[in-house]
PDB file of C-alpha atoms in Angstrom:
ATOM      1  CA  UNK A   1       0.000   0.000   0.000  1.00 40.00           C
ATOM      2  CA  UNK A   2       1.390   3.405  -0.924  1.00 42.00           C
ATOM      3  CA  UNK A   3       1.989   5.981   1.757  1.00 42.00           C
ATOM      4  CA  UNK A   4      -1.048   8.152   0.952  1.00 47.00           C
ATOM      5  CA  UNK A   5      -3.266   5.082   1.023  1.00 48.00           C
ATOM      6  CA  UNK A   6      -1.824   4.119   4.382  1.00 43.00           C
ATOM      7  CA  UNK A   7      -2.370   7.580   5.798  1.00 47.00           C
ATOM      8  CA  UNK A   8      -5.935   7.745   4.490  1.00 47.00           C
ATOM      9  CA  UNK A   9      -6.784   4.340   5.909  1.00 47.00           C
ATOM     10  CA  UNK A  10      -5.097   5.156   9.200  1.00 47.00           C
ATOM     11  CA  UNK A  11      -6.918   8.449   9.523  1.00 47.00           C
ATOM     12  CA  UNK A  12     -10.287   6.836   8.770  1.00 43.00           C
ATOM     13  CA  UNK A  13      -9.769   3.999  11.209  1.00 48.00           C
ATOM     14  CA  UNK A  14      -8.358   6.192  13.932  1.00 48.00           C
ATOM     15  CA  UNK A  15     -11.102   8.774  13.579  1.00 47.00           C
ATOM     16  CA  UNK A  16     -13.802   6.143  13.911  1.00 44.00           C
ATOM     17  CA  UNK A  17     -12.225   3.821  16.449  1.00 48.00           C
ATOM     18  CA  UNK A  18      -9.871   5.936  18.495  1.00 50.00           C
ATOM     19  CA  UNK A  19     -10.066   9.141  20.419  1.00 44.00           C
ATOM     20  CA  UNK A  20     -11.269  12.353  18.852  1.00 43.00           C
ATOM     21  CA  UNK A  21     -11.528  15.206  21.353  1.00 38.00           C
ATOM     22  CA  UNK A  22     -14.315  17.719  21.738  1.00 38.00           C
ATOM     23  CA  UNK A  23     -13.826  21.405  22.490  1.00 34.00           C
ATOM     24  CA  UNK A  24     -14.102  21.025  26.257  1.00 35.00           C
ATOM     25  CA  UNK A  25     -12.716  18.712  28.883  1.00 38.00           C
ATOM     26  CA  UNK A  26     -14.861  16.698  31.294  1.00 34.00           C
ATOM     27  CA  UNK A  27     -14.575  19.501  33.818  1.00 35.00           C
ATOM     28  CA  UNK A  28     -15.937  22.006  31.294  1.00 38.00           C
ATOM     29  CA  UNK A  29     -12.635  23.847  30.901  1.00 41.00           C
ATOM     30  CA  UNK A  30     -11.585  25.056  27.469  1.00 39.00           C
ATOM     31  CA  UNK A  31      -8.930  22.817  25.954  1.00 45.00           C
ATOM     32  CA  UNK A  32      -5.840  23.849  24.046  1.00 46.00           C
ATOM     33  CA  UNK A  33      -6.799  25.061  20.571  1.00 47.00           C
ATOM     34  CA  UNK A  34      -5.468  23.391  17.425  1.00 48.00           C
ATOM     35  CA  UNK A  35      -3.180  26.355  16.729  1.00 49.00           C
ATOM     36  CA  UNK A  36      -1.802  26.286  20.273  1.00 53.00           C
ATOM     37  CA  UNK A  37      -1.395  22.510  20.324  1.00 56.00           C
ATOM     38  CA  UNK A  38       0.687  22.465  17.137  1.00 69.00           C
ATOM     39  CA  UNK A  39       3.012  25.310  18.185  1.00 86.00           C
ATOM     40  CA  UNK A  40       6.552  24.002  17.830  1.00 95.00           C
ATOM     41  CA  UNK A  41       8.196  24.729  21.174  1.00 95.00           C
ATOM     42  CA  UNK A  42      11.144  22.607  20.014  1.00 98.00           C
ATOM     43  CA  UNK A  43      12.111  25.258  17.457  1.00 97.00           C
ATOM     44  CA  UNK A  44      13.121  28.128  19.734  1.00 95.00           C
ATOM     45  CA  UNK A  45      16.729  27.379  18.718  1.00 94.00           C
ATOM     46  CA  UNK A  46      17.899  28.405  22.166  1.00 92.00           C
ATOM     47  CA  UNK A  47      19.960  25.223  22.648  1.00 95.00           C
ATOM     48  CA  UNK A  48      17.804  23.956  25.502  1.00 95.00           C
ATOM     49  CA  UNK A  49      16.226  20.565  26.077  1.00 97.00           C
ATOM     50  CA  UNK A  50      12.397  20.476  25.912  1.00 98.00           C
ATOM     51  CA  UNK A  51      10.904  18.148  28.554  1.00 98.00           C
ATOM     52  CA  UNK A  52       7.618  16.430  27.744  1.00 98.00           C
ATOM     53  CA  UNK A  53       4.636  18.511  28.905  1.00 96.00           C
ATOM     54  CA  UNK A  54       2.067  16.123  30.344  1.00 96.00           C
ATOM     55  CA  UNK A  55      -0.276  18.970  31.265  1.00 94.00           C
ATOM     56  CA  UNK A  56      -1.440  19.235  27.636  1.00 94.00           C
ATOM     57  CA  UNK A  57      -3.322  15.950  27.883  1.00 95.00           C
ATOM     58  CA  UNK A  58      -7.131  16.202  27.823  1.00 93.00           C
ATOM     59  CA  UNK A  59      -9.218  13.089  28.504  1.00 95.00           C
ATOM     60  CA  UNK A  60     -11.504  12.297  25.523  1.00 94.00           C
ATOM     61  CA  UNK A  61     -15.097  13.210  26.320  1.00 91.00           C
ATOM     62  CA  UNK A  62     -16.427  10.179  24.430  1.00 92.00           C
ATOM     63  CA  UNK A  63     -14.872   7.880  27.003  1.00 95.00           C
ATOM     64  CA  UNK A  64     -17.814   9.003  29.135  1.00 96.00           C
ATOM     65  CA  UNK A  65     -16.154   7.989  32.393  1.00 97.00           C
ATOM     66  CA  UNK A  66     -14.968   9.912  35.444  1.00 97.00           C
ATOM     67  CA  UNK A  67     -11.548  11.515  35.128  1.00 97.00           C
ATOM     68  CA  UNK A  68      -8.924   8.775  34.880  1.00 97.00           C
ATOM     69  CA  UNK A  69      -6.095   9.311  37.368  1.00 97.00           C
ATOM     70  CA  UNK A  70      -2.596   8.397  36.114  1.00 97.00           C
ATOM     71  CA  UNK A  71      -1.568   7.615  39.696  1.00 96.00           C
ATOM     72  CA  UNK A  72      -3.860   4.559  39.539  1.00 97.00           C
ATOM     73  CA  UNK A  73      -1.681   2.996  36.850  1.00 97.00           C
ATOM     74  CA  UNK A  74       0.462   0.299  38.460  1.00 94.00           C
ATOM     75  CA  UNK A  75       2.743  -0.398  35.514  1.00 93.00           C
ATOM     76  CA  UNK A  76       5.984   1.218  34.476  1.00 92.00           C
ATOM     77  CA  UNK A  77       5.597   1.933  30.783  1.00 98.00           C
ATOM     78  CA  UNK A  78       8.085   4.377  29.268  1.00 98.00           C
ATOM     79  CA  UNK A  79       8.177   5.834  25.754  1.00 98.00           C
ATOM     80  CA  UNK A  80      11.417   7.675  25.099  1.00 98.00           C
ATOM     81  CA  UNK A  81      13.648   9.309  22.511  1.00 98.00           C
ATOM     82  CA  UNK A  82      17.415   8.918  22.369  1.00 98.00           C
ATOM     83  CA  UNK A  83      19.652  11.550  23.903  1.00 98.00           C
ATOM     84  CA  UNK A  84      22.767  11.691  21.742  1.00 97.00           C
ATOM     85  CA  UNK A  85      26.007  13.641  22.173  1.00 96.00           C
ATOM     86  CA  UNK A  86      28.575  14.340  19.440  1.00 93.00           C
ATOM     87  CA  UNK A  87      31.938  15.983  19.127  1.00 91.00           C
ATOM     88  CA  UNK A  88      31.194  18.857  16.732  1.00 88.00           C
ATOM     89  CA  UNK A  89      34.212  18.288  14.527  1.00 86.00           C
ATOM     90  CA  UNK A  90      32.892  14.832  13.587  1.00 89.00           C
ATOM     91  CA  UNK A  91      29.167  15.655  13.497  1.00 90.00           C
ATOM     92  CA  UNK A  92      28.788  18.382  10.864  1.00 88.00           C
ATOM     93  CA  UNK A  93      26.559  17.171   8.023  1.00 92.00           C
ATOM     94  CA  UNK A  94      26.311  13.677   9.518  1.00 95.00           C
ATOM     95  CA  UNK A  95      23.078  11.661   9.284  1.00 96.00           C
ATOM     96  CA  UNK A  96      22.059  10.398  12.709  1.00 97.00           C
ATOM     97  CA  UNK A  97      19.285   7.879  13.387  1.00 98.00           C
ATOM     98  CA  UNK A  98      17.194   8.698  16.472  1.00 98.00           C
ATOM     99  CA  UNK A  99      15.133   5.951  18.123  1.00 98.00           C
ATOM    100  CA  UNK A 100      11.765   6.314  19.838  1.00 98.00           C
ATOM    101  CA  UNK A 101      11.328   3.226  22.000  1.00 98.00           C
ATOM    102  CA  UNK A 102       8.885   1.597  24.395  1.00 98.00           C
ATOM    103  CA  UNK A 103       9.684  -0.286  27.597  1.00 98.00           C
ATOM    104  CA  UNK A 104       7.388  -1.948  30.094  1.00 97.00           C
ATOM    105  CA  UNK A 105       4.036  -1.905  28.258  1.00 97.00           C
ATOM    106  CA  UNK A 106       1.432  -3.667  30.411  1.00 96.00           C
ATOM    107  CA  UNK A 107      -1.623  -3.605  28.137  1.00 97.00           C
ATOM    108  CA  UNK A 108      -2.060  -4.186  24.401  1.00 98.00           C
ATOM    109  CA  UNK A 109      -2.753  -1.450  21.871  1.00 98.00           C
ATOM    110  CA  UNK A 110      -4.247  -1.292  18.392  1.00 98.00           C
ATOM    111  CA  UNK A 111      -4.267   2.417  17.615  1.00 97.00           C
ATOM    112  CA  UNK A 112      -1.303   4.769  17.900  1.00 98.00           C
ATOM    113  CA  UNK A 113      -0.929   8.345  16.777  1.00 97.00           C
ATOM    114  CA  UNK A 114       1.836  10.765  17.746  1.00 97.00           C
ATOM    115  CA  UNK A 115       3.037  14.195  16.678  1.00 97.00           C
ATOM    116  CA  UNK A 116       6.814  14.478  16.625  1.00 98.00           C
ATOM    117  CA  UNK A 117       8.379  17.941  16.878  1.00 98.00           C
ATOM    118  CA  UNK A 118      12.010  18.893  16.288  1.00 98.00           C
ATOM    119  CA  UNK A 119      14.405  21.814  15.909  1.00 98.00           C
ATOM    120  CA  UNK A 120      14.296  22.869  12.249  1.00 98.00           C
ATOM    121  CA  UNK A 121      18.041  23.316  12.149  1.00 97.00           C
ATOM    122  CA  UNK A 122      17.868  19.550  11.747  1.00 98.00           C
ATOM    123  CA  UNK A 123      16.641  18.171   8.434  1.00 97.00           C
ATOM    124  CA  UNK A 124      14.797  14.877   8.041  1.00 98.00           C
ATOM    125  CA  UNK A 125      16.250  12.383   5.588  1.00 97.00           C
ATOM    126  CA  UNK A 126      13.583  10.272   3.893  1.00 95.00           C
ATOM    127  CA  UNK A 127      14.082   6.525   3.633  1.00 94.00           C
ATOM    128  CA  UNK A 128      14.273   4.576   0.382  1.00 92.00           C
ATOM    129  CA  UNK A 129      10.460   4.487   0.216  1.00 91.00           C
ATOM    130  CA  UNK A 130      10.221   8.239   0.483  1.00 92.00           C
ATOM    131  CA  UNK A 131       8.846   8.082   4.038  1.00 93.00           C
ATOM    132  CA  UNK A 132       9.860  10.297   6.942  1.00 96.00           C
ATOM    133  CA  UNK A 133       9.685   7.634   9.654  1.00 97.00           C
ATOM    134  CA  UNK A 134      10.907   4.039   9.794  1.00 97.00           C
ATOM    135  CA  UNK A 135       8.648   1.656  11.725  1.00 97.00           C
ATOM    136  CA  UNK A 136      10.449  -0.194  14.532  1.00 97.00           C
ATOM    137  CA  UNK A 137      10.500  -3.794  15.710  1.00 97.00           C
ATOM    138  CA  UNK A 138       8.019  -3.171  18.534  1.00 98.00           C
ATOM    139  CA  UNK A 139       5.237  -2.621  15.985  1.00 97.00           C
ATOM    140  CA  UNK A 140       6.196  -5.192  13.333  1.00 95.00           C
ATOM    141  CA  UNK A 141       2.578  -6.284  12.842  1.00 94.00           C
ATOM    142  CA  UNK A 142       1.160  -2.772  12.523  1.00 98.00           C
ATOM    143  CA  UNK A 143       0.290  -0.841   9.396  1.00 97.00           C
ATOM    144  CA  UNK A 144       2.125   2.469   9.670  1.00 96.00           C
ATOM    145  CA  UNK A 145       2.403   5.811   7.956  1.00 94.00           C
ATOM    146  CA  UNK A 146       3.889   9.247   8.448  1.00 95.00           C
ATOM    147  CA  UNK A 147       3.291  12.707   7.096  1.00 93.00           C
ATOM    148  CA  UNK A 148       5.315  15.908   7.238  1.00 95.00           C
ATOM    149  CA  UNK A 149       2.795  18.364   8.662  1.00 94.00           C
ATOM    150  CA  UNK A 150       5.312  21.176   8.246  1.00 95.00           C
ATOM    151  CA  UNK A 151       9.033  21.625   8.657  1.00 96.00           C
ATOM    152  CA  UNK A 152       9.604  20.724  12.314  1.00 97.00           C
ATOM    153  CA  UNK A 153       6.519  18.536  12.776  1.00 97.00           C
ATOM    154  CA  UNK A 154       5.691  14.984  11.660  1.00 97.00           C
ATOM    155  CA  UNK A 155       2.500  12.992  12.285  1.00 95.00           C
ATOM    156  CA  UNK A 156       2.914   9.237  12.786  1.00 96.00           C
ATOM    157  CA  UNK A 157       0.150   6.624  12.577  1.00 95.00           C
ATOM    158  CA  UNK A 158       0.105   2.914  13.413  1.00 98.00           C
ATOM    159  CA  UNK A 159      -2.830   0.489  13.635  1.00 97.00           C
ATOM    160  CA  UNK A 160      -3.495  -3.214  13.945  1.00 97.00           C
ATOM    161  CA  UNK A 161      -6.803  -5.065  13.701  1.00 96.00           C
ATOM    162  CA  UNK A 162      -5.737  -7.097  16.734  1.00 96.00           C
ATOM    163  CA  UNK A 163      -4.805  -5.800  20.152  1.00 97.00           C
ATOM    164  CA  UNK A 164      -1.055  -6.301  20.535  1.00 97.00           C
ATOM    165  CA  UNK A 165       1.150  -6.129  23.614  1.00 97.00           C
ATOM    166  CA  UNK A 166       4.253  -4.254  22.520  1.00 97.00           C
ATOM    167  CA  UNK A 167       7.613  -5.857  23.204  1.00 96.00           C
ATOM    168  CA  UNK A 168      10.414  -3.680  24.532  1.00 98.00           C
ATOM    169  CA  UNK A 169      12.069  -2.040  21.568  1.00 98.00           C
ATOM    170  CA  UNK A 170      11.828   0.664  18.947  1.00 98.00           C
ATOM    171  CA  UNK A 171       8.446   2.032  17.892  1.00 98.00           C
ATOM    172  CA  UNK A 172      10.029   4.092  15.127  1.00 98.00           C
ATOM    173  CA  UNK A 173      13.231   5.798  14.041  1.00 98.00           C
ATOM    174  CA  UNK A 174      13.887   9.087  12.240  1.00 98.00           C
ATOM    175  CA  UNK A 175      17.062   9.943  10.342  1.00 98.00           C
ATOM    176  CA  UNK A 176      18.169  13.525  10.948  1.00 98.00           C
ATOM    177  CA  UNK A 177      20.890  15.450   9.112  1.00 97.00           C
ATOM    178  CA  UNK A 178      22.984  17.509  11.544  1.00 97.00           C
ATOM    179  CA  UNK A 179      23.738  21.071  10.331  1.00 96.00           C
ATOM    180  CA  UNK A 180      27.046  21.660   8.562  1.00 94.00           C
ATOM    181  CA  UNK A 181      27.681  24.611  10.888  1.00 92.00           C
ATOM    182  CA  UNK A 182      27.009  22.711  14.140  1.00 94.00           C
ATOM    183  CA  UNK A 183      29.070  24.121  17.009  1.00 92.00           C
ATOM    184  CA  UNK A 184      29.961  23.062  20.536  1.00 93.00           C
ATOM    185  CA  UNK A 185      27.018  23.590  22.869  1.00 94.00           C
ATOM    186  CA  UNK A 186      24.333  23.380  20.181  1.00 96.00           C
ATOM    187  CA  UNK A 187      21.292  21.400  21.336  1.00 97.00           C
ATOM    188  CA  UNK A 188      18.635  20.202  18.892  1.00 98.00           C
ATOM    189  CA  UNK A 189      15.583  19.026  20.872  1.00 98.00           C
ATOM    190  CA  UNK A 190      13.327  16.242  19.554  1.00 98.00           C
ATOM    191  CA  UNK A 191      10.158  14.914  21.132  1.00 98.00           C
ATOM    192  CA  UNK A 192       6.414  14.550  21.382  1.00 98.00           C
ATOM    193  CA  UNK A 193       3.702  17.023  22.300  1.00 97.00           C
ATOM    194  CA  UNK A 194       0.094  15.909  22.693  1.00 97.00           C
ATOM    195  CA  UNK A 195      -1.971  17.226  19.765  1.00 94.00           C
ATOM    196  CA  UNK A 196      -5.589  17.241  18.658  1.00 89.00           C
ATOM    197  CA  UNK A 197      -5.177  18.377  15.060  1.00 81.00           C
ATOM    198  CA  UNK A 198      -8.910  18.532  14.397  1.00 80.00           C
ATOM    199  CA  UNK A 199      -8.868  15.234  12.482  1.00 82.00           C
ATOM    200  CA  UNK A 200      -7.735  12.617  14.965  1.00 85.00           C
ATOM    201  CA  UNK A 201      -6.344  13.280  18.421  1.00 93.00           C
ATOM    202  CA  UNK A 202      -3.116  11.565  19.415  1.00 97.00           C
ATOM    203  CA  UNK A 203      -3.753   8.186  21.024  1.00 97.00           C
ATOM    204  CA  UNK A 204      -2.228   4.937  22.300  1.00 98.00           C
ATOM    205  CA  UNK A 205      -5.047   2.510  23.055  1.00 98.00           C
ATOM    206  CA  UNK A 206      -6.663  -0.880  22.379  1.00 97.00           C
ATOM    207  CA  UNK A 207      -9.745  -1.809  20.343  1.00 96.00           C
ATOM    208  CA  UNK A 208     -12.059  -2.026  23.328  1.00 94.00           C
ATOM    209  CA  UNK A 209     -10.911   1.217  24.921  1.00 96.00           C
ATOM    210  CA  UNK A 210     -11.547  -0.604  28.190  1.00 97.00           C
ATOM    211  CA  UNK A 211     -10.508   0.500  31.668  1.00 97.00           C
ATOM    212  CA  UNK A 212      -6.984  -0.927  31.381  1.00 97.00           C
ATOM    213  CA  UNK A 213      -6.478   0.640  27.965  1.00 98.00           C
ATOM    214  CA  UNK A 214      -7.752   4.043  29.088  1.00 98.00           C
ATOM    215  CA  UNK A 215      -5.552   3.976  32.177  1.00 98.00           C
ATOM    216  CA  UNK A 216      -2.402   3.074  30.236  1.00 98.00           C
ATOM    217  CA  UNK A 217      -3.111   5.767  27.628  1.00 98.00           C
ATOM    218  CA  UNK A 218      -3.701   8.391  30.314  1.00 98.00           C
ATOM    219  CA  UNK A 219      -0.434   7.487  32.018  1.00 98.00           C
ATOM    220  CA  UNK A 220       1.483   7.542  28.716  1.00 98.00           C
ATOM    221  CA  UNK A 221       0.332  11.049  27.767  1.00 98.00           C
ATOM    222  CA  UNK A 222       0.785  12.505  31.250  1.00 98.00           C
ATOM    223  CA  UNK A 223       3.832  10.803  32.753  1.00 97.00           C
ATOM    224  CA  UNK A 224       5.201   8.105  30.444  1.00 98.00           C
ATOM    225  CA  UNK A 225       6.903  10.062  27.648  1.00 98.00           C
ATOM    226  CA  UNK A 226      10.507  11.293  27.696  1.00 98.00           C
ATOM    227  CA  UNK A 227      11.818  13.619  24.998  1.00 98.00           C
ATOM    228  CA  UNK A 228      15.346  13.620  23.641  1.00 98.00           C
ATOM    229  CA  UNK A 229      17.892  15.603  21.658  1.00 98.00           C
ATOM    230  CA  UNK A 230      21.017  15.635  19.546  1.00 98.00           C
ATOM    231  CA  UNK A 231      23.676  17.684  21.313  1.00 97.00           C
ATOM    232  CA  UNK A 232      27.107  18.948  20.361  1.00 96.00           C
ATOM    233  CA  UNK A 233      29.532  18.324  23.226  1.00 95.00           C
ATOM    234  CA  UNK A 234      31.484  21.195  24.766  1.00 93.00           C
ATOM    235  CA  UNK A 235      30.779  24.702  25.959  1.00 87.00           C
ATOM    236  CA  UNK A 236      28.976  27.123  23.691  1.00 83.00           C
ATOM    237  CA  UNK A 237      31.162  30.024  22.624  1.00 80.00           C
ATOM    238  CA  UNK A 238      29.681  33.443  23.386  1.00 79.00           C
ATOM    239  CA  UNK A 239      28.697  35.431  20.325  1.00 80.00           C
ATOM    240  CA  UNK A 240      29.408  39.137  20.543  1.00 87.00           C
ATOM    241  CA  UNK A 241      31.424  41.962  18.995  1.00 92.00           C
ATOM    242  CA  UNK A 242      33.497  44.082  21.363  1.00 94.00           C
ATOM    243  CA  UNK A 243      31.895  47.520  21.777  1.00 95.00           C
ATOM    244  CA  UNK A 244      28.753  46.656  19.774  1.00 95.00           C
ATOM    245  CA  UNK A 245      26.540  46.381  22.834  1.00 95.00           C
ATOM    246  CA  UNK A 246      23.207  46.431  21.002  1.00 94.00           C
ATOM    247  CA  UNK A 247      24.502  44.041  18.313  1.00 91.00           C
ATOM    248  CA  UNK A 248      23.368  46.176  15.380  1.00 93.00           C
ATOM    249  CA  UNK A 249      26.646  45.871  13.497  1.00 92.00           C
ATOM    250  CA  UNK A 250      27.921  49.363  14.398  1.00 94.00           C
ATOM    251  CA  UNK A 251      29.934  50.777  17.299  1.00 95.00           C
ATOM    252  CA  UNK A 252      28.722  54.267  18.082  1.00 96.00           C
ATOM    253  CA  UNK A 253      27.219  56.641  20.636  1.00 95.00           C
ATOM    254  CA  UNK A 254      24.171  54.408  21.059  1.00 96.00           C
ATOM    255  CA  UNK A 255      26.397  51.678  22.497  1.00 95.00           C
ATOM    256  CA  UNK A 256      28.156  54.171  24.785  1.00 95.00           C
ATOM    257  CA  UNK A 257      24.792  55.432  26.025  1.00 96.00           C
ATOM    258  CA  UNK A 258      23.655  51.866  26.763  1.00 96.00           C
ATOM    259  CA  UNK A 259      26.819  51.298  28.808  1.00 96.00           C
ATOM    260  CA  UNK A 260      26.242  54.475  30.817  1.00 96.00           C
ATOM    261  CA  UNK A 261      22.616  53.487  31.487  1.00 95.00           C
ATOM    262  CA  UNK A 262      23.715  50.047  32.676  1.00 96.00           C
ATOM    263  CA  UNK A 263      26.397  51.625  34.873  1.00 95.00           C
ATOM    264  CA  UNK A 264      23.888  54.040  36.411  1.00 95.00           C
ATOM    265  CA  UNK A 265      21.537  51.156  37.250  1.00 94.00           C
ATOM    266  CA  UNK A 266      24.184  48.930  38.817  1.00 94.00           C
ATOM    267  CA  UNK A 267      25.664  51.879  40.735  1.00 93.00           C
ATOM    268  CA  UNK A 268      22.332  52.325  42.523  1.00 92.00           C
ATOM    269  CA  UNK A 269      22.063  48.610  43.348  1.00 90.00           C
ATOM    270  CA  UNK A 270      19.612  47.931  40.548  1.00 91.00           C
ATOM    271  CA  UNK A 271      19.938  44.963  38.269  1.00 88.00           C
ATOM    272  CA  UNK A 272      21.201  45.861  34.819  1.00 89.00           C
ATOM    273  CA  UNK A 273      19.409  44.463  31.801  1.00 91.00           C
ATOM    274  CA  UNK A 274      22.427  43.227  29.792  1.00 93.00           C
ATOM    275  CA  UNK A 275      22.605  39.561  28.886  1.00 90.00           C
ATOM    276  CA  UNK A 276      25.926  37.701  29.100  1.00 88.00           C
ATOM    277  CA  UNK A 277      26.965  38.542  25.556  1.00 91.00           C
ATOM    278  CA  UNK A 278      26.158  42.228  26.067  1.00 94.00           C
ATOM    279  CA  UNK A 279      28.252  42.274  29.230  1.00 94.00           C
ATOM    280  CA  UNK A 280      31.202  40.846  27.321  1.00 93.00           C
ATOM    281  CA  UNK A 281      30.718  43.405  24.541  1.00 95.00           C
ATOM    282  CA  UNK A 282      30.421  46.311  27.013  1.00 96.00           C
ATOM    283  CA  UNK A 283      33.513  45.597  29.142  1.00 96.00           C
ATOM    284  CA  UNK A 284      35.843  46.856  26.444  1.00 95.00           C
ATOM    285  CA  UNK A 285      38.877  47.416  28.684  1.00 95.00           C
ATOM    286  CA  UNK A 286      38.514  43.911  30.111  1.00 93.00           C
ATOM    287  CA  UNK A 287      38.882  44.955  33.752  1.00 95.00           C
ATOM    288  CA  UNK A 288      35.796  43.040  34.905  1.00 94.00           C
ATOM    289  CA  UNK A 289      33.712  46.197  35.379  1.00 95.00           C
ATOM    290  CA  UNK A 290      31.219  47.965  33.144  1.00 96.00           C
ATOM    291  CA  UNK A 291      31.405  51.700  33.797  1.00 96.00           C
ATOM    292  CA  UNK A 292      31.993  55.164  32.372  1.00 95.00           C
ATOM    293  CA  UNK A 293      35.522  54.230  31.273  1.00 96.00           C
ATOM    294  CA  UNK A 294      34.102  51.653  28.868  1.00 96.00           C
ATOM    295  CA  UNK A 295      31.589  54.185  27.527  1.00 95.00           C
ATOM    296  CA  UNK A 296      34.417  56.692  26.984  1.00 96.00           C
ATOM    297  CA  UNK A 297      36.463  54.091  25.063  1.00 96.00           C
ATOM    298  CA  UNK A 298      33.493  53.324  22.831  1.00 96.00           C
ATOM    299  CA  UNK A 299      32.997  57.027  22.073  1.00 96.00           C
ATOM    300  CA  UNK A 300      36.711  57.430  21.338  1.00 95.00           C
ATOM    301  CA  UNK A 301      36.629  54.550  18.869  1.00 95.00           C
ATOM    302  CA  UNK A 302      33.493  55.976  17.243  1.00 95.00           C
ATOM    303  CA  UNK A 303      35.260  59.310  16.768  1.00 94.00           C
ATOM    304  CA  UNK A 304      38.362  57.560  15.408  1.00 93.00           C
ATOM    305  CA  UNK A 305      36.344  55.600  12.822  1.00 93.00           C
ATOM    306  CA  UNK A 306      34.460  58.751  11.778  1.00 93.00           C
ATOM    307  CA  UNK A 307      37.617  60.800  11.193  1.00 93.00           C
ATOM    308  CA  UNK A 308      40.327  58.418   9.995  1.00 91.00           C
ATOM    309  CA  UNK A 309      41.259  58.539   6.328  1.00 88.00           C
ATOM    310  CA  UNK A 310      42.678  55.038   6.407  1.00 90.00           C
ATOM    311  CA  UNK A 311      40.851  51.775   6.851  1.00 91.00           C
ATOM    312  CA  UNK A 312      39.988  51.687  10.559  1.00 92.00           C
ATOM    313  CA  UNK A 313      41.479  48.956  12.699  1.00 93.00           C
ATOM    314  CA  UNK A 314      39.233  46.689  14.721  1.00 93.00           C
ATOM    315  CA  UNK A 315      38.095  47.736  18.193  1.00 93.00           C
ATOM    316  CA  UNK A 316      40.315  45.035  19.693  1.00 92.00           C
ATOM    317  CA  UNK A 317      43.364  46.400  17.891  1.00 93.00           C
ATOM    318  CA  UNK A 318      42.376  49.976  18.796  1.00 93.00           C
ATOM    319  CA  UNK A 319      42.195  49.064  22.495  1.00 93.00           C
ATOM    320  CA  UNK A 320      45.644  47.480  22.367  1.00 91.00           C
ATOM    321  CA  UNK A 321      47.133  50.709  21.042  1.00 86.00           C
ATOM    322  CA  UNK A 322      45.421  53.117  23.451  1.00 78.00           C
TER     323      UNK A 322
END
């Protein structure tokens, strides 16, 4: 069956048999909207890990049962992504396979749907069949499909006519291409976020949707998922230009004024609003303090650049010669 046929069949089966969500939870509270639920929090590109957010889970209204409590689940199921570290000099442009695995399933499932999010600095490499996701050994007997919702988000479907207890192992893998310009300290988060996309809500449940199946699914989407990442080993190098405090590409009176404002705040025991890179850019004389001397040096360099007839030297070179 071709991929579009698989996805169509999966969507039809899942929409009928699985767990569509209505606009409100059992308590009557408004649920997360489709736009909010598909926001890619993994693409902030701030080099931070994104833990799984179990608070996004909303119990399907059509279950028509009291609120299922994940604390009542006595098993220890875990669904988790790899956490992989690389030395940057060997990682640039490399294709890395990331596994999403299951361990400790206690009850069988027939219907699975997940939304996978990732940092868009990573690129997904399709397999030989042109698919974005490779089905793993844990779901050998399932019909599967995947679809690129948008850059940074993939929907994955799996279904089986028979309830199946998953063995410990991989549910799926994704091949990511690491950026050519990867640097030490870069972190590319990868993981799941619970989504109701308006077609079929994410699910992990059996045919009967019985008490055991509902309890396992509730636990999975609240406490049982662990996100991962690809990380470049080492400390991230600060990115700044000496003297260019506001990082606009120019060193001028605006930067000197910002330094003086920061100095005035810290001199009166107020917290300055510079980030770490701005502090490094502002302390131009490298004495460990940000004060009027630094502002004066910035103004002097600005005047030098504005009046010299030769190609101006860099701020670093200027400071060495003053």
